Each structure stands twice: as C-alpha cells, then as structure tokens.
PDB file of C-alpha atoms in Angstrom:
ATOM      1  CA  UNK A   1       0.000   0.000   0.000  1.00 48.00           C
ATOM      2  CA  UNK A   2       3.224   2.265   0.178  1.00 56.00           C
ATOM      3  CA  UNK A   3       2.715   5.692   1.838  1.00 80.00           C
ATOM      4  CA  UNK A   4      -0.788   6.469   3.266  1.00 85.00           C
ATOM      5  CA  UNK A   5      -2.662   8.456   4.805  1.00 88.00           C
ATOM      6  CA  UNK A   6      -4.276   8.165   8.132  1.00 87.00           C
ATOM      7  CA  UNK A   7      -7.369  10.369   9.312  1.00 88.00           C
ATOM      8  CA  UNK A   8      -9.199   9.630  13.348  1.00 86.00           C
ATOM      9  CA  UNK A   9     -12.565   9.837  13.497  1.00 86.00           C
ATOM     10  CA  UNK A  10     -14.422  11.654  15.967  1.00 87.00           C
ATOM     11  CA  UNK A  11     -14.779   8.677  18.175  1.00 92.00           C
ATOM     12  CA  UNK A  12     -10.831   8.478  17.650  1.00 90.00           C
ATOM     13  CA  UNK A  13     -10.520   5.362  15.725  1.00 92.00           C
ATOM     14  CA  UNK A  14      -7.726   5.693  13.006  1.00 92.00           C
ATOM     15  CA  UNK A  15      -8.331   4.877   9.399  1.00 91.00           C
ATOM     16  CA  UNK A  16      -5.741   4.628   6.626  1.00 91.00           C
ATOM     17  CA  UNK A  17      -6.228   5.730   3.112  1.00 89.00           C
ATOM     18  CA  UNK A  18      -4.389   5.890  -0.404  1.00 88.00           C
ATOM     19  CA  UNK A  19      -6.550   8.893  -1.447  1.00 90.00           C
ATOM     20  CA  UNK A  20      -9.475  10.494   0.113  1.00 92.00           C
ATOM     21  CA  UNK A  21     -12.357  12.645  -0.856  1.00 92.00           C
ATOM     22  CA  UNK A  22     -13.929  15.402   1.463  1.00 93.00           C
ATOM     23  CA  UNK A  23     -17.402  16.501   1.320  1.00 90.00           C
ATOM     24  CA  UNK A  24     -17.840  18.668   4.342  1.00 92.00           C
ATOM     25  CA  UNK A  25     -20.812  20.873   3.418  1.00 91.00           C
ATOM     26  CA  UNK A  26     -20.968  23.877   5.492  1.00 94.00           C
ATOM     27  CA  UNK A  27     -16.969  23.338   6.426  1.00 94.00           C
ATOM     28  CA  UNK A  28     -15.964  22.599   2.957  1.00 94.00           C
ATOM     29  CA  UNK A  29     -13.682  25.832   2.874  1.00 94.00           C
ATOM     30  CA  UNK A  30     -11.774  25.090   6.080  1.00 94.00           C
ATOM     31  CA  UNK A  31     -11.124  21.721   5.041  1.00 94.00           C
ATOM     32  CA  UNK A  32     -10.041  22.688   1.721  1.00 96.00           C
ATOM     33  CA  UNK A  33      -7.431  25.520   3.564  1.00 95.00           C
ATOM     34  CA  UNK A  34      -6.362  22.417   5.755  1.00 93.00           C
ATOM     35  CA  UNK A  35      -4.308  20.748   2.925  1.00 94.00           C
ATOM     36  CA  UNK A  36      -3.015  23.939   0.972  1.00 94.00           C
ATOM     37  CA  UNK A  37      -6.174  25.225  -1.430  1.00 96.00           C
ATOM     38  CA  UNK A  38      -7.335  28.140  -2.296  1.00 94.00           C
ATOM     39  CA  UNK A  39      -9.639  30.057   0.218  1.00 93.00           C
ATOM     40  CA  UNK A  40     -12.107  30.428  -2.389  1.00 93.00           C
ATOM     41  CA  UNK A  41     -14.827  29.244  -2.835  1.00 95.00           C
ATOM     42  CA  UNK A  42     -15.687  30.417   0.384  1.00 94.00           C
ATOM     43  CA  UNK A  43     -18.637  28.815   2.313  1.00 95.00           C
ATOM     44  CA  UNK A  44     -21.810  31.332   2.611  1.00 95.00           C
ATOM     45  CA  UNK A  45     -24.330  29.762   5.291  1.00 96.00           C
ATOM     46  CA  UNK A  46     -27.741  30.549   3.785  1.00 95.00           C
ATOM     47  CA  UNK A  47     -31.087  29.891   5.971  1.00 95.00           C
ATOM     48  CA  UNK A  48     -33.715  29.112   4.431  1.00 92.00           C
ATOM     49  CA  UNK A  49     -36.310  28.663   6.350  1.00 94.00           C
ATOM     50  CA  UNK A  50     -39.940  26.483   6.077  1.00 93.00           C
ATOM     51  CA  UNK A  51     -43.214  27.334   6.580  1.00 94.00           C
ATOM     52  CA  UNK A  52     -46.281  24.472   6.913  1.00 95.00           C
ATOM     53  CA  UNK A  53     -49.666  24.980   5.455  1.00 95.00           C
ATOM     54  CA  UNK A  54     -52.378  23.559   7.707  1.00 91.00           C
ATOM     55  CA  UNK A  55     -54.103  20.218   6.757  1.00 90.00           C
ATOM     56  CA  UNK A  56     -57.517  22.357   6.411  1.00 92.00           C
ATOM     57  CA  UNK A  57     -55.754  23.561   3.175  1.00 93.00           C
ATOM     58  CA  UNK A  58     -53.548  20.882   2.319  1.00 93.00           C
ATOM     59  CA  UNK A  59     -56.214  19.609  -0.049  1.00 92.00           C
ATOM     60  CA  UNK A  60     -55.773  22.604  -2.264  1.00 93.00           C
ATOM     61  CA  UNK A  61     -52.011  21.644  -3.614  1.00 93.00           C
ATOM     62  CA  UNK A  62     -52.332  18.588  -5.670  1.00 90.00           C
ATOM     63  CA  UNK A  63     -48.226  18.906  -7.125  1.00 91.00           C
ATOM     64  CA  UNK A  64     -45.319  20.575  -6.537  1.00 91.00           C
ATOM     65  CA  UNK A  65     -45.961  24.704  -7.466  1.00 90.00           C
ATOM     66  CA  UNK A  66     -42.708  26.600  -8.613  1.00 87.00           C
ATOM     67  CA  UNK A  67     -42.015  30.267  -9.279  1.00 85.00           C
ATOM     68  CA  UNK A  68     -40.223  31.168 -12.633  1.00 82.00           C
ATOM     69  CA  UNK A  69     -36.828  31.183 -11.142  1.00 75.00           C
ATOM     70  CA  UNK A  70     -34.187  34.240 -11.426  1.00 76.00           C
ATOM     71  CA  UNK A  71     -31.372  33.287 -13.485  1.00 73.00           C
ATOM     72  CA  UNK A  72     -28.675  35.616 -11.555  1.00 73.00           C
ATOM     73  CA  UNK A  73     -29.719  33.238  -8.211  1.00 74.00           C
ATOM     74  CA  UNK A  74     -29.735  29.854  -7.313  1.00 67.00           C
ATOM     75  CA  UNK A  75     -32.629  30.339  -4.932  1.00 74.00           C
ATOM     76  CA  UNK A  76     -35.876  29.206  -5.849  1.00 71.00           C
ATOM     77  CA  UNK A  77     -38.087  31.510  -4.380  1.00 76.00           C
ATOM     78  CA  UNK A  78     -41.246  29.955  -2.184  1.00 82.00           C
ATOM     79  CA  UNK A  79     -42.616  27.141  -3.311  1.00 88.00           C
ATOM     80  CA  UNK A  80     -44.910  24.522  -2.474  1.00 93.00           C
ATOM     81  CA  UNK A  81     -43.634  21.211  -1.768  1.00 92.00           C
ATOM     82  CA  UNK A  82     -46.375  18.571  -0.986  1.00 93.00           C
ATOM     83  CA  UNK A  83     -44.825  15.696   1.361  1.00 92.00           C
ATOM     84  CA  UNK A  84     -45.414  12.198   1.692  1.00 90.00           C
ATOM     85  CA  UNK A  85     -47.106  12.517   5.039  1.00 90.00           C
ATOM     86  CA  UNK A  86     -49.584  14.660   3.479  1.00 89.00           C
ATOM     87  CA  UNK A  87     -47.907  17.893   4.908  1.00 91.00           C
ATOM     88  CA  UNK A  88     -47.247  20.992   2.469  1.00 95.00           C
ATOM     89  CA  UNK A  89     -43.543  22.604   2.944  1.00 94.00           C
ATOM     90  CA  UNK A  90     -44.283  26.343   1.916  1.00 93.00           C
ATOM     91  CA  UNK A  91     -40.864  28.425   1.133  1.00 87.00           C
ATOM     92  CA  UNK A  92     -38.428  28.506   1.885  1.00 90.00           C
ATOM     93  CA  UNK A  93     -36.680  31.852   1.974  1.00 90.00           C
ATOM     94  CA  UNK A  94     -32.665  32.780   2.224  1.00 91.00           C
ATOM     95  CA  UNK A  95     -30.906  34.428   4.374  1.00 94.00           C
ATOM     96  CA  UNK A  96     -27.715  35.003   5.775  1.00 94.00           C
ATOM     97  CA  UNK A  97     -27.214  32.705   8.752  1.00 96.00           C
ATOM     98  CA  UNK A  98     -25.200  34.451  11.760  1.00 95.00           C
ATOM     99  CA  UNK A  99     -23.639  31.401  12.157  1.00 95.00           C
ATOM    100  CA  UNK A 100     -21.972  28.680   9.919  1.00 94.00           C
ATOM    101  CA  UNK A 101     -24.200  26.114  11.432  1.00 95.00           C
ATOM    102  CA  UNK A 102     -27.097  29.092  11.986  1.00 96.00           C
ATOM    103  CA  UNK A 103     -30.433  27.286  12.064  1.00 96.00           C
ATOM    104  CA  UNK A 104     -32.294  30.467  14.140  1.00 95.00           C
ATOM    105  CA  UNK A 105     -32.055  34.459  14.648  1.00 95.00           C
ATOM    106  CA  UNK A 106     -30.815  32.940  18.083  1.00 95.00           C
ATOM    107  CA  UNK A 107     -27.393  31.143  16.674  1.00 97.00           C
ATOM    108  CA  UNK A 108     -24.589  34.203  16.499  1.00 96.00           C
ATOM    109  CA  UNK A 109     -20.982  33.812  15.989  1.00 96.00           C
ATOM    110  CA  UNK A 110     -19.618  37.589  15.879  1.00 95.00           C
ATOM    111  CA  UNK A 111     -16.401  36.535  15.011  1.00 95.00           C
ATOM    112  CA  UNK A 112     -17.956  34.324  11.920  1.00 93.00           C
ATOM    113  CA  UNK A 113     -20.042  36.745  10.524  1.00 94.00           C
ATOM    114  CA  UNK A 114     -17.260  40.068  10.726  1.00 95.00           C
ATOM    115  CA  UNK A 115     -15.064  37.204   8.785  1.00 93.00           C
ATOM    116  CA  UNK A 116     -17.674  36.902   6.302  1.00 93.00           C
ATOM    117  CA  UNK A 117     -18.453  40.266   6.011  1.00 94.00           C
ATOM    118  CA  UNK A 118     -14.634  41.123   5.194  1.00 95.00           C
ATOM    119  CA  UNK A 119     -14.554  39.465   2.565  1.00 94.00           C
ATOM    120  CA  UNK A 120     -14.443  40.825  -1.165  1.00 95.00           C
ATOM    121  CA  UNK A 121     -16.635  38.350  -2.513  1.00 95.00           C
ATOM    122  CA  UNK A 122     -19.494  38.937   0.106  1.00 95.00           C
ATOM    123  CA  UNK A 123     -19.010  42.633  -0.114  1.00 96.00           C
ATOM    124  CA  UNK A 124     -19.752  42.182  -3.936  1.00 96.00           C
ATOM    125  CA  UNK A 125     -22.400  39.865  -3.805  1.00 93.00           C
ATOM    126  CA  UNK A 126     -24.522  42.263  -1.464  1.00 93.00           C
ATOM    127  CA  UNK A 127     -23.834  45.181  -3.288  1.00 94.00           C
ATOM    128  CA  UNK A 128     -25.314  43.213  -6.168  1.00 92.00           C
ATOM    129  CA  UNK A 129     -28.208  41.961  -4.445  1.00 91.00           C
ATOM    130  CA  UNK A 130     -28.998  43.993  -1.067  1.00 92.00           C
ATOM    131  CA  UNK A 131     -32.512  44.303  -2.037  1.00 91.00           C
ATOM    132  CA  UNK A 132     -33.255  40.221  -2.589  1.00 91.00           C
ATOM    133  CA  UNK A 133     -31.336  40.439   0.829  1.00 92.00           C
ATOM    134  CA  UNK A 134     -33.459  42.793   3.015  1.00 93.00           C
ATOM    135  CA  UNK A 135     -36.456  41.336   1.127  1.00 91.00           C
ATOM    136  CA  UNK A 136     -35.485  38.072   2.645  1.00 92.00           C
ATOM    137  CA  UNK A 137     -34.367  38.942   5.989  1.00 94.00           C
ATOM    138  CA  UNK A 138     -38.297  41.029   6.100  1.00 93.00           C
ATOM    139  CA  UNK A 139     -39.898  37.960   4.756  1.00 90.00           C
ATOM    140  CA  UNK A 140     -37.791  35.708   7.728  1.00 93.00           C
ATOM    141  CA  UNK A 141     -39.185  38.020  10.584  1.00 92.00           C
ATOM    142  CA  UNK A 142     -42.185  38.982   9.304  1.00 90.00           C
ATOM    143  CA  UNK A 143     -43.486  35.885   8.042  1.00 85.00           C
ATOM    144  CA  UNK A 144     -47.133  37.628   7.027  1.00 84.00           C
ATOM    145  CA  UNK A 145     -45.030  39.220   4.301  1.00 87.00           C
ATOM    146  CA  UNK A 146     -43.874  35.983   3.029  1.00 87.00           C
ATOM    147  CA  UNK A 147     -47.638  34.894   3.198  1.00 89.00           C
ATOM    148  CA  UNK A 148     -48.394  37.608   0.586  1.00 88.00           C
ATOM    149  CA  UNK A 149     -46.124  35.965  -1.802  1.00 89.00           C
ATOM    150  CA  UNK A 150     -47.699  32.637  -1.236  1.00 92.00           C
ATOM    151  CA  UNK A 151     -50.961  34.331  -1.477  1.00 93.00           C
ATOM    152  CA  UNK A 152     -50.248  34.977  -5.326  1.00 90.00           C
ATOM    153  CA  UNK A 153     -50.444  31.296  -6.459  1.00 91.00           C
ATOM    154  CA  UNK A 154     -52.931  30.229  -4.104  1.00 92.00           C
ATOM    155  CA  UNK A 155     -55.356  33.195  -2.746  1.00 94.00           C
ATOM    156  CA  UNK A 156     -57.394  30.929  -0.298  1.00 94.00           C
ATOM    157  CA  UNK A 157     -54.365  30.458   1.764  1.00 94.00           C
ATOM    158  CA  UNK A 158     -54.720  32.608   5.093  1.00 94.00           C
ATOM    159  CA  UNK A 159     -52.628  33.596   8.157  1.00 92.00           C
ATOM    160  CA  UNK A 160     -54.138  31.363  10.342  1.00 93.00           C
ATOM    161  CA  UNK A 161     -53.910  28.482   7.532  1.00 94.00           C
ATOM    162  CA  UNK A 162     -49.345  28.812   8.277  1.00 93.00           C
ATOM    163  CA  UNK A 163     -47.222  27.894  10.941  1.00 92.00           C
ATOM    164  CA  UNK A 164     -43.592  27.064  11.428  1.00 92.00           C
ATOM    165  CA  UNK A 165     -41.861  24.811   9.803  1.00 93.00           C
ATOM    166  CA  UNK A 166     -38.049  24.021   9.654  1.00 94.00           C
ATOM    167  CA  UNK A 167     -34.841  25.191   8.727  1.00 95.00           C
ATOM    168  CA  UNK A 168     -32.041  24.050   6.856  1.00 93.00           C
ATOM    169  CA  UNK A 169     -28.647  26.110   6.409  1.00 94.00           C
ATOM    170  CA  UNK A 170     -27.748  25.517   2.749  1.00 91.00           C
ATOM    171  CA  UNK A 171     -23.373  25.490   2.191  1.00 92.00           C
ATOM    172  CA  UNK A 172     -23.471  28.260  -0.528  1.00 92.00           C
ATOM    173  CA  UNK A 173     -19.666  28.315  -2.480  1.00 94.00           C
ATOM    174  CA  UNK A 174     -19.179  31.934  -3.470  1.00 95.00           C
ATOM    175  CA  UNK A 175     -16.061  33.166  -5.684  1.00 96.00           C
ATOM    176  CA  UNK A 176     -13.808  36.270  -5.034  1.00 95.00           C
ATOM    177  CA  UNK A 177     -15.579  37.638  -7.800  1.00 95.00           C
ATOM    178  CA  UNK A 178     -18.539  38.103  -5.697  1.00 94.00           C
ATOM    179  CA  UNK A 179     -20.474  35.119  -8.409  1.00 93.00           C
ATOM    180  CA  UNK A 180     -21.866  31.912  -6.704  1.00 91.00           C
ATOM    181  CA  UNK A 181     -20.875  28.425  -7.698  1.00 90.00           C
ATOM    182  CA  UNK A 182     -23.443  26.512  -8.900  1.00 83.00           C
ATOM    183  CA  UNK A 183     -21.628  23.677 -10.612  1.00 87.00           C
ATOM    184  CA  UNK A 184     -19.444  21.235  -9.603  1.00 89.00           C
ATOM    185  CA  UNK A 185     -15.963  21.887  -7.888  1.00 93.00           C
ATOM    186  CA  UNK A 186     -13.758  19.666  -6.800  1.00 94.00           C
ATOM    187  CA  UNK A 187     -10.285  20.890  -5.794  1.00 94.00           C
ATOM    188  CA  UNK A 188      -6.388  19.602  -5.050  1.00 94.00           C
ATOM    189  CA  UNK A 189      -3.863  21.949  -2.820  1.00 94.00           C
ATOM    190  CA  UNK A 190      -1.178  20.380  -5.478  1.00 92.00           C
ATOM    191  CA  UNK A 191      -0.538  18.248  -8.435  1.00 90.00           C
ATOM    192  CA  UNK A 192       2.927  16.802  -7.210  1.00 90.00           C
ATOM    193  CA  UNK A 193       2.971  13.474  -6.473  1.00 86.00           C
ATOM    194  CA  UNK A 194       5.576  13.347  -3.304  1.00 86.00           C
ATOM    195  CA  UNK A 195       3.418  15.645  -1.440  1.00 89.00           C
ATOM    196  CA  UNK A 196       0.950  12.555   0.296  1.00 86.00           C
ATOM    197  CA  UNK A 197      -1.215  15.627   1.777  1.00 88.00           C
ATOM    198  CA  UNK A 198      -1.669  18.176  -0.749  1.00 92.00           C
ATOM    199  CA  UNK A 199      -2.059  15.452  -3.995  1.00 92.00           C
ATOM    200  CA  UNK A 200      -4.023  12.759  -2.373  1.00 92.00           C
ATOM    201  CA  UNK A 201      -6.856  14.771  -0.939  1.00 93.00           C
ATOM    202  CA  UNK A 202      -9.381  15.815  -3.356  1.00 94.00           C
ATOM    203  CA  UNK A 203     -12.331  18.293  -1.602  1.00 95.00           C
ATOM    204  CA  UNK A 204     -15.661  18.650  -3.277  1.00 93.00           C
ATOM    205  CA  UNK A 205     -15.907  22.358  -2.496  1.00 93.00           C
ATOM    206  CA  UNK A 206     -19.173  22.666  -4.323  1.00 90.00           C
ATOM    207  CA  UNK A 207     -22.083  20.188  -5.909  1.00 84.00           C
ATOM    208  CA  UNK A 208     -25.123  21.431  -7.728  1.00 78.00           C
ATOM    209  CA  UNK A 209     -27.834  21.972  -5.483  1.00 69.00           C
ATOM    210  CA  UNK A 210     -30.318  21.156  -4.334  1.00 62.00           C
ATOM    211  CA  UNK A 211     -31.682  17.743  -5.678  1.00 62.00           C
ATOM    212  CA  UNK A 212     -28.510  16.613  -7.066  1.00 67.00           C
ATOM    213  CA  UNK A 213     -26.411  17.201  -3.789  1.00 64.00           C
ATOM    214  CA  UNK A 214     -28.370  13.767  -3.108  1.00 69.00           C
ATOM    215  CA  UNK A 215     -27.950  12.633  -6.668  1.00 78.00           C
ATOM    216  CA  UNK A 216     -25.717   9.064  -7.408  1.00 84.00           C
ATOM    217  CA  UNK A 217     -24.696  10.331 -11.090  1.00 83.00           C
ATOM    218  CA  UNK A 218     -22.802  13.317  -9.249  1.00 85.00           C
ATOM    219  CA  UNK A 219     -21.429   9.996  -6.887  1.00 85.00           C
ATOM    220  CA  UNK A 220     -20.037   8.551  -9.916  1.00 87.00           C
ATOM    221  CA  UNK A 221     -19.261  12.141 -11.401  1.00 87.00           C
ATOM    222  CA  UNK A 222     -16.733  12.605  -8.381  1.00 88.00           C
ATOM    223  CA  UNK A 223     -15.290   8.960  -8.545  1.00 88.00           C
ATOM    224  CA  UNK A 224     -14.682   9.168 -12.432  1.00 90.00           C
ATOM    225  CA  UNK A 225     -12.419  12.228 -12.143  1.00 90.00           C
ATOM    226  CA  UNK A 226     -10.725  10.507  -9.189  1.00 89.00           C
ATOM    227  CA  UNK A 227      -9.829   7.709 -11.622  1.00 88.00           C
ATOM    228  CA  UNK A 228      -8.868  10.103 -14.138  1.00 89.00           C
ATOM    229  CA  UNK A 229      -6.461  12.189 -11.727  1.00 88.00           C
ATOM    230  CA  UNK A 230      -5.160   8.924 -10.065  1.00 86.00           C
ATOM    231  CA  UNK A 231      -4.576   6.267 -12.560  1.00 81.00           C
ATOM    232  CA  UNK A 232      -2.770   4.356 -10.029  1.00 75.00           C
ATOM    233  CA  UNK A 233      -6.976   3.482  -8.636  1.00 75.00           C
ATOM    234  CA  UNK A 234      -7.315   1.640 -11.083  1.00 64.00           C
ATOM    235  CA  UNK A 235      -4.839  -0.646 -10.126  1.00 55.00           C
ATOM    236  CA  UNK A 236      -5.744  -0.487  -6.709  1.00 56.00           C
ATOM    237  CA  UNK A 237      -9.545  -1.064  -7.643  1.00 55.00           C
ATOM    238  CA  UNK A 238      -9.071  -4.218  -9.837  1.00 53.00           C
TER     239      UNK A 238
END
C-alpha cells in the first residue's frame, strides 16, 4: 500500500487511506485551507427557512408549485412542496445565517459573521443583491409578508392556515468575484505526487444543489475524475 494516509474519526478510531475525498458541506472551505487550497470558494451559510400549510388547506395543492426562477440566483423563491405525510412545505426563503451552522435568529458567531463580512466576494455579492437580501431577511421576521407571496399562487391560503416549519442552512460556495458556484468543484492543494497531503486529498468544495447534492450520477461524477487524476486506482480497484 506504500505511503498512506491516516485520518481519526471523531470517536478516535484511526483509518488509513491511499486517497481520500472530502465533502464537508458547510466546512468545505476550512477543510479545503487544511491541505493547501485556495480560500475560495468560500462557504456562505444561507437559511432558508420552512413554513407548513395547515391540513384544512392541504387539499388545495395537488403537485409541486414553482415560481419562474431568477437566473442571476440559485434560490428558488417559495414554493410549495407537498410531502409524503400529506404535509405541504411552503418556502423557503434565504438568508444570511449568523452562524456557519445558523439554524435560528438565536445562533450568532460575531467573530464568523465580521469574517464573512470582510470578505471581497461577500461585499460584492450584497452590493449586487442587497434588495433580494433585506427582502429576505423582512420575509424571515415577518413571516405575514412571506404569506403575501404565497398568497399569489394560491389566494385561499390565510394567516391562520401557516405555521412554522423548519430550517435548513444551505453550504453556498461563493467566488472572489462576488459570483456563486453553482456547478461542480472539486479541488487539489497540489498536483505533485511526493506531497501525500496536498495530492491525495481531493475536496468537493461545491455540488449542484439542491436535488442533485443527493444525486448518485454526481457519486459517480466525483469517482470518475478521481480515476482520471489517479490512474494508479485503477490498479488499486481491480
């Protein structure tokens, strides 16, 4: 097996690896800094957060309802998403999470969010798009605004018809350039072979989102240009 490398997992058991592949969502970046890459993409924590339709009016959504999206965003805008439960998802919105693992108003890290807010790429991006932005943030704590978007596909929905629902905090790459990643990226710290740490780590930094984050094409997508960058898998494999 020659040189390898060895990683401990959290309950400290060691594991030894040719090659390895991180996908570490919301951490992606500080992996990827870890081994020697690039600081960008960095990692944007975007909220988005649910709202549930009552079952009095969970009759009236018979399939999933979606806006026309905006081409300049990867966000969908609300939506209705019926569940198999019978439940109706309703949203959800974005906005910048205080937090890298922000799933409330209540979840601050100062020290997070002045890093964030330093950087070029973030300063560009909300320049860009600080209406969306304060849109959002309105919509996330006044939800009776976000029911007047709902309102526009299906009228009979009321206040009283909404309530909570959850949250998710979606791992948004963003560029230097202030653009968002929306493809795949997969990145190595260095292309020299003697350097165990830098070559054999490959990060996936971004995937599309959001079905295909889940998707087992993009699986084989990420294992294909493994083989391709280490022909010596294929040995290994067969």
């Amino acid at each position: 097996m020659g040189d390898c490398l060895k990683t401990q997992t959290i309950q400290h058991k060691e594991i030894l690896a040719d090659y390895i592949i991180t996908c570490g969502g919301l951490q992606s970046d500080e992996l990827s800094l870890m081994t020697g890459c690039q600081p960008d993409p960095y990692i944007l924590p975007i909220r988005g957060e649910y709202l549930l339709l009552g079952k009095e009016k969970a009759h009236l959504i018979k399939g999933n309802i979606y806006p026309v999206p905006d081409p300049s965003l990867p966000f969908l805008g609300v939506h209705f998403t019926p569940r198999m439960d019978g439940s109706v998802f309703l949203g959800p919105n974005a906005v910048l999470a205080l937090k890298q693992e922000g799933y409330s108003w209540g979840d601050v890290s100062f020290s997070n969010t002045i890093r964030l807010l330093k950087l070029d790429g973030v300063q560009k991006l909300m320049a860009k798009h600080m209406k969306f932005g304060i849109n959002e943030t309105i919509k996330s704590l006044f939800p009776a605004m976000q029911l007047k978007e709902i309102q526009n596909y299906i009228p009979d929905i009321k206040q009283n018809d909404i309530n909570k629902g959850p949250t998710g905090v979606r791992a948004q790459p963003l560029w230097a350039d202030g653009t968002m990643a929306e493809d795949l990226v997969l990145d190595i710290a260095s292309n020299d072979p003697s350097d165990l740490v830098k070559h054999r780590i490959m990060h996936c930094r971004s995937a599309p989102s959001p079905s295909a984050t889940s998707s087992l094409p993009i699986g084989e997508v990420i294992v294909d240009k493994m083989f391709a960058k280490y022909p010596r898998l294929s040995l290994i494999s067969n």
